[in-house]
mmCIF file of N, CA and C in Angstrom:
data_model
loop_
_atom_site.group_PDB
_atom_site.id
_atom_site.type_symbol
_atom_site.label_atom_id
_atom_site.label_comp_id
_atom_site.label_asym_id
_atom_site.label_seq_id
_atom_site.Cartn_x
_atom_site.Cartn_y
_atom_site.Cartn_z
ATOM 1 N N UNK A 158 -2.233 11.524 -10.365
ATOM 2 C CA UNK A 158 -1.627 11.257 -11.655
ATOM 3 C C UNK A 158 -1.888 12.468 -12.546
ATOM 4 N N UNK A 159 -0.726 12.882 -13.164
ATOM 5 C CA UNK A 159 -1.043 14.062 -14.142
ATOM 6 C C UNK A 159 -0.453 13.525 -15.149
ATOM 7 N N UNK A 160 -1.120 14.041 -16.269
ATOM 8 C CA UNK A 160 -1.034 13.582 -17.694
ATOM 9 C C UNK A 160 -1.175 14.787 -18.525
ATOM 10 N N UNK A 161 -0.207 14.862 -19.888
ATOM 11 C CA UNK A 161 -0.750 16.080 -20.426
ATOM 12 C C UNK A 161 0.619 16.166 -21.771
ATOM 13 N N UNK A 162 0.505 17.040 -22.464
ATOM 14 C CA UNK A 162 1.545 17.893 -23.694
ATOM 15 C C UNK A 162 2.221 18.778 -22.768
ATOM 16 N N UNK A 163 3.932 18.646 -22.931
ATOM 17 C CA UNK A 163 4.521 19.616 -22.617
ATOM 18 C C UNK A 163 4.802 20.618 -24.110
ATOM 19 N N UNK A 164 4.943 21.962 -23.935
ATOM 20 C CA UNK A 164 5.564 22.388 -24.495
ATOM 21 C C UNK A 164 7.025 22.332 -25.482
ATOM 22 N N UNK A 165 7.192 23.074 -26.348
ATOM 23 C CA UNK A 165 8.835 22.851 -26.818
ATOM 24 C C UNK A 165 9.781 23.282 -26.441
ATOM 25 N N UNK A 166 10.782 22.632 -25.459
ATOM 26 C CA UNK A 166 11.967 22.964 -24.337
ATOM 27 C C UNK A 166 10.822 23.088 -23.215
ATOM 28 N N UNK A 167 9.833 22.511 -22.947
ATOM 29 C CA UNK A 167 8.967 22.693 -21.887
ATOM 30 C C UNK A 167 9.681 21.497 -20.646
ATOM 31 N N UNK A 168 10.548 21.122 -21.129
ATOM 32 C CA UNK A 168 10.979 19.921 -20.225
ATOM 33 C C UNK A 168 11.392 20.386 -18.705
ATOM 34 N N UNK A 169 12.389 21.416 -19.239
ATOM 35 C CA UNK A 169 13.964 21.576 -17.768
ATOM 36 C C UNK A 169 12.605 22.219 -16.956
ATOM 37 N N UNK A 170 11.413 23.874 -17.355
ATOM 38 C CA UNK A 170 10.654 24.255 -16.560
ATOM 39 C C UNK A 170 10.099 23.270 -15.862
ATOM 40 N N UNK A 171 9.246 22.413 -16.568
ATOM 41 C CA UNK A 171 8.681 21.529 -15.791
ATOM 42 C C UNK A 171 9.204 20.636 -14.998
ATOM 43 N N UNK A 172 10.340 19.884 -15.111
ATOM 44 C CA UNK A 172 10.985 19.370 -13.939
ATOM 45 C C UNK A 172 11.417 20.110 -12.741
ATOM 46 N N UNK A 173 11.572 21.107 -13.291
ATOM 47 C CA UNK A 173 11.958 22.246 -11.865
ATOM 48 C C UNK A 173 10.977 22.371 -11.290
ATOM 49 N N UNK A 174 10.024 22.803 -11.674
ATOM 50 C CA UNK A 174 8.474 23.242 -11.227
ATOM 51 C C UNK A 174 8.833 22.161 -10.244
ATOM 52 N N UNK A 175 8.391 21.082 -10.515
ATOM 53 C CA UNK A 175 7.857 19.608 -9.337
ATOM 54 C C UNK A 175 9.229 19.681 -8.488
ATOM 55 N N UNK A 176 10.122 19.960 -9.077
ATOM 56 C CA UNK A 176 11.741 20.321 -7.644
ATOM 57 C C UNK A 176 11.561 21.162 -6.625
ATOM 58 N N UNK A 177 10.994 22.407 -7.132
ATOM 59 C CA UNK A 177 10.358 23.353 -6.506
ATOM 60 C C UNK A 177 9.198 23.152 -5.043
ATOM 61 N N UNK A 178 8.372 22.082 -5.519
ATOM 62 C CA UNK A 178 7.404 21.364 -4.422
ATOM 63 C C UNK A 178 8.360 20.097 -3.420
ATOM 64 N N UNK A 179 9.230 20.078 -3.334
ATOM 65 C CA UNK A 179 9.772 19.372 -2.484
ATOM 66 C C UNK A 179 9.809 20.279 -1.262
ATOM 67 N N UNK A 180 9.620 19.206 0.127
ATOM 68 C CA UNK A 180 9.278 18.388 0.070
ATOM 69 C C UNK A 180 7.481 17.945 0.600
ATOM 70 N N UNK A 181 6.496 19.112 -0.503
ATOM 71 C CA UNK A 181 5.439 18.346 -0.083
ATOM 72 C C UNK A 181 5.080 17.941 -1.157
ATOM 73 N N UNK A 182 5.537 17.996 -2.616
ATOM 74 C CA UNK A 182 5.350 17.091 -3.635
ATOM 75 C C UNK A 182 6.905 16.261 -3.289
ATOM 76 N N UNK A 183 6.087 14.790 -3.497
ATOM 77 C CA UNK A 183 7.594 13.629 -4.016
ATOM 78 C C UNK A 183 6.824 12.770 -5.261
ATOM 79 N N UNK A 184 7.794 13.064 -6.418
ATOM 80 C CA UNK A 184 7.595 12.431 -7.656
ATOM 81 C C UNK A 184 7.769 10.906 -7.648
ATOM 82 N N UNK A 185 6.507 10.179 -7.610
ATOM 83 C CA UNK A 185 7.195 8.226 -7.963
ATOM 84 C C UNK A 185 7.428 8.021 -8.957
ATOM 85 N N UNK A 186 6.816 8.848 -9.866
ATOM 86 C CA UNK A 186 7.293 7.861 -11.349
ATOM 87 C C UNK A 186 6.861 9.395 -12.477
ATOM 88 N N UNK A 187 7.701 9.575 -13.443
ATOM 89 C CA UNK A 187 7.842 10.168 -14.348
ATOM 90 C C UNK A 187 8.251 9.834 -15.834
ATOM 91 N N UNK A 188 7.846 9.911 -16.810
ATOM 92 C CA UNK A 188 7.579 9.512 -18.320
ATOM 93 C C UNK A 188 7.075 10.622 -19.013
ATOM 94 N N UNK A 189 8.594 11.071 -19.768
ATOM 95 C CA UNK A 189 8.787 12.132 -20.502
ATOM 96 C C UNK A 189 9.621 11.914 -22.073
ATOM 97 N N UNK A 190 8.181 12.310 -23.319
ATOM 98 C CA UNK A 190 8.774 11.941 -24.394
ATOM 99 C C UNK A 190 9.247 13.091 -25.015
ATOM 100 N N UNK A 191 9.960 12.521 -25.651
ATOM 101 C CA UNK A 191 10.874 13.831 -26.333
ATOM 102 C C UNK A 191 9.740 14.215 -27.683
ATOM 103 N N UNK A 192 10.426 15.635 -28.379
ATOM 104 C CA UNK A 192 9.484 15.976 -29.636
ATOM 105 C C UNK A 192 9.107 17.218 -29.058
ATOM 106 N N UNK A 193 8.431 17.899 -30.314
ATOM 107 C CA UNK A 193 7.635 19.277 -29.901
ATOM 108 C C UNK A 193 6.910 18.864 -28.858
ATOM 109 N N UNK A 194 5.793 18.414 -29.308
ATOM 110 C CA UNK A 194 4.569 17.884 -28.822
ATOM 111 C C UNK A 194 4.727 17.006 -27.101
ATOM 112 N N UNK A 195 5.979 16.730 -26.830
ATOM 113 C CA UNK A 195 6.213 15.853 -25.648
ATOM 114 C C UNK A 195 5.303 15.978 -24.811
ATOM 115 N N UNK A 196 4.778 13.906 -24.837
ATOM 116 C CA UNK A 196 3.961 13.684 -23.421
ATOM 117 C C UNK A 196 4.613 13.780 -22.386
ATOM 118 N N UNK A 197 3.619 14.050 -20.882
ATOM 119 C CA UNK A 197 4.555 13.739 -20.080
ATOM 120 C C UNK A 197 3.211 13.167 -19.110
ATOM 121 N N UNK A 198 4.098 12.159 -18.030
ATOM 122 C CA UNK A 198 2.951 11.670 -17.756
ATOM 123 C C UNK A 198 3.816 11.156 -16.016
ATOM 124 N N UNK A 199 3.029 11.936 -15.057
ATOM 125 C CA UNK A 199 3.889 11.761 -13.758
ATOM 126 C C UNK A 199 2.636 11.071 -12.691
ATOM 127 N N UNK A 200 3.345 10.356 -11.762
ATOM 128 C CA UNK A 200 2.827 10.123 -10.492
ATOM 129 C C UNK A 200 3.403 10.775 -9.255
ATOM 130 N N UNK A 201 2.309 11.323 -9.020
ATOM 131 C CA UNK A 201 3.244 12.206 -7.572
ATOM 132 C C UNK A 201 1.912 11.625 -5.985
ATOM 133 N N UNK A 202 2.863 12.123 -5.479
ATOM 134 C CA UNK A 202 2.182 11.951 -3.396
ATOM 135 C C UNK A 202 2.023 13.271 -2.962
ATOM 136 N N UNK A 203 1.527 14.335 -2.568
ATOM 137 C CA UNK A 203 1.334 15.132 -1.746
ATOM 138 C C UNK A 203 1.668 14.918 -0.456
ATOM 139 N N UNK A 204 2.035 16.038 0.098
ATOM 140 C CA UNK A 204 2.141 16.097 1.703
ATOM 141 C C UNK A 204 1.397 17.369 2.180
ATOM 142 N N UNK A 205 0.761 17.696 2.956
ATOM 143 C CA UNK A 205 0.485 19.236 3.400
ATOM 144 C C UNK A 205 0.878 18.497 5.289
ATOM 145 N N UNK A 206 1.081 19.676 5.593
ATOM 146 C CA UNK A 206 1.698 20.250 7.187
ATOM 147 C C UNK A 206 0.306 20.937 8.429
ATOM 148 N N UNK A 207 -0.481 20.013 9.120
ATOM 149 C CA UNK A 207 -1.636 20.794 9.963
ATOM 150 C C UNK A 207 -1.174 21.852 10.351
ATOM 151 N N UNK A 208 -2.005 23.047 10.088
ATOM 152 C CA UNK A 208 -1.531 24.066 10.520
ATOM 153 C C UNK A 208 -1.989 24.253 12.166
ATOM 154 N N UNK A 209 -1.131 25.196 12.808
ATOM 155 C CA UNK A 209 -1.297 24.968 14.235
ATOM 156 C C UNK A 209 -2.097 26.625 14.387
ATOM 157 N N UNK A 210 -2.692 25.853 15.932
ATOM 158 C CA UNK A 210 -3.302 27.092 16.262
ATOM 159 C C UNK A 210 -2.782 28.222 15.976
ATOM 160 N N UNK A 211 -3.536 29.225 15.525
ATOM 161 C CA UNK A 211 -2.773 30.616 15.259
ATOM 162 C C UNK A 211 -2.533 31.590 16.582
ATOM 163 N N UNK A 212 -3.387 31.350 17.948
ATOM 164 C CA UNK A 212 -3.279 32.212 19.213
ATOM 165 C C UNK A 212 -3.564 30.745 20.073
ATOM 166 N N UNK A 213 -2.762 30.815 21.604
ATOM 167 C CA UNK A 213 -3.163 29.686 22.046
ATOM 168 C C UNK A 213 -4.755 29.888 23.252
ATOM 169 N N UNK A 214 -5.268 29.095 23.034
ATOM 170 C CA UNK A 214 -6.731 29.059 23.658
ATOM 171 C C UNK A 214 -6.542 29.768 25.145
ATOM 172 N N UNK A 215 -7.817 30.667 25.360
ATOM 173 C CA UNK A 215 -7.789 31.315 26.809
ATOM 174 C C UNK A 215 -7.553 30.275 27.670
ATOM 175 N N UNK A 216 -8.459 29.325 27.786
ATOM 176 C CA UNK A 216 -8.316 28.637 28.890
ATOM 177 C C UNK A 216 -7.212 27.725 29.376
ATOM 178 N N UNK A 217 -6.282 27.754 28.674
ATOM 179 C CA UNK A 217 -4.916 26.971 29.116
ATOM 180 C C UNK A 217 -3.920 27.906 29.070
ATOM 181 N N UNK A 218 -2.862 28.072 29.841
ATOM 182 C CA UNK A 218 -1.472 28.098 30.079
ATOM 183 C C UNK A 218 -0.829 28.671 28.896
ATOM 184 N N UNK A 219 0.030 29.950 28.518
ATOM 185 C CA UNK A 219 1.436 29.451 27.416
ATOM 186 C C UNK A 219 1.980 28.554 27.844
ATOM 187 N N UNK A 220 2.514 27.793 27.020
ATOM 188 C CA UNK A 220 4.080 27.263 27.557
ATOM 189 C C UNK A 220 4.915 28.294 28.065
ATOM 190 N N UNK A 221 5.240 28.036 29.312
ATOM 191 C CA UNK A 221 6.899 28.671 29.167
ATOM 192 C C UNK A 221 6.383 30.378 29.965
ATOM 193 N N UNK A 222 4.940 30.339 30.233
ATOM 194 C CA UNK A 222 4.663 31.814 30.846
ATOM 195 C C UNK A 222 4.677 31.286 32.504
ATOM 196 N N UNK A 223 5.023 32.170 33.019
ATOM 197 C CA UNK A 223 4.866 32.171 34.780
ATOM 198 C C UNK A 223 3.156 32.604 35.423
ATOM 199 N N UNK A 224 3.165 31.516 36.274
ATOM 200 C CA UNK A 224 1.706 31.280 36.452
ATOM 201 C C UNK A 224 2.120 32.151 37.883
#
Protein backbone atom coordinates (compact mmCIF):
# COMPACT_ATOMS: atom_id res chain seq x y z
CA UNK A 1 0.00 0.00 0.00
CA UNK A 2 1.39 3.42 -0.88
CA UNK A 3 0.07 6.48 0.43
CA UNK A 4 1.28 9.97 0.01
CA UNK A 5 0.79 13.99 -1.67
CA UNK A 6 1.01 14.11 -5.26
CA UNK A 7 2.30 17.03 -6.71
CA UNK A 8 0.45 19.83 -8.97
CA UNK A 9 -0.38 18.09 -12.47
CA UNK A 10 1.53 15.29 -10.57
CA UNK A 11 -1.34 13.03 -11.66
CA UNK A 12 -0.82 11.87 -15.66
CA UNK A 13 3.36 11.27 -14.33
CA UNK A 14 2.29 9.24 -11.76
CA UNK A 15 -0.17 7.08 -13.41
CA UNK A 16 2.26 6.43 -16.09
CA UNK A 17 4.99 5.69 -13.73
CA UNK A 18 2.78 2.49 -12.29
CA UNK A 19 1.87 1.81 -16.44
CA UNK A 20 5.36 1.71 -16.87
CA UNK A 21 5.73 -1.40 -14.19
CA UNK A 22 3.40 -3.56 -15.99
CA UNK A 23 3.50 -6.34 -15.96
CA UNK A 24 5.34 -6.80 -12.62
CA UNK A 25 3.42 -4.05 -10.90
CA UNK A 26 -0.66 -4.67 -11.26
CA UNK A 27 -2.59 -1.80 -9.62
CA UNK A 28 -5.95 -3.16 -7.43
CA UNK A 29 -7.18 -0.20 -6.29
CA UNK A 30 -6.32 3.50 -6.78
CA UNK A 31 -7.76 6.84 -5.03
CA UNK A 32 -6.76 10.00 -6.46
CA UNK A 33 -7.92 13.48 -5.14
CA UNK A 34 -7.90 16.29 -7.11
CA UNK A 35 -6.29 19.90 -5.77
CA UNK A 36 -2.70 21.11 -5.48
CA UNK A 37 -2.05 19.13 -2.63
CA UNK A 38 -3.73 15.71 -4.19
CA UNK A 39 -3.82 12.52 -2.07
CA UNK A 40 -3.21 9.58 -3.65
CA UNK A 41 -3.52 6.43 -2.15
CA UNK A 42 -2.88 2.96 -4.25
CA UNK A 43 -2.86 -0.81 -3.70
CA UNK A 44 -0.59 -2.62 -5.84
CA UNK A 45 0.81 -6.70 -6.14
CA UNK A 46 4.29 -7.13 -7.26
CA UNK A 47 5.58 -9.79 -9.44
CA UNK A 48 9.44 -10.41 -9.86
CA UNK A 49 10.66 -13.30 -12.51
CA UNK A 50 13.49 -16.14 -10.77
CA UNK A 51 16.29 -15.39 -12.39
CA UNK A 52 17.88 -18.41 -14.14
CA UNK A 53 21.16 -19.76 -13.95
CA UNK A 54 23.55 -17.43 -15.55
CA UNK A 55 26.15 -20.52 -17.03
CA UNK A 56 24.73 -24.04 -16.97
CA UNK A 57 26.41 -26.30 -14.17
CA UNK A 58 29.62 -28.48 -15.20
CA UNK A 59 28.20 -31.48 -14.30
CA UNK A 60 25.19 -31.79 -16.58
CA UNK A 61 24.65 -31.72 -20.29
CA UNK A 62 23.63 -28.33 -22.49
CA UNK A 63 20.54 -28.88 -23.88
CA UNK A 64 20.72 -29.39 -27.38
CA UNK A 65 24.87 -30.07 -27.31
CA UNK A 66 26.08 -33.50 -28.87
CA UNK A 67 27.35 -35.85 -26.33
Amino acid sequence: RLEGTLPPYGHGPFVRALAEELPWLQVERMELDAGNAARASVVVRGYYLKSLPAEPAADRPVRGSAQ
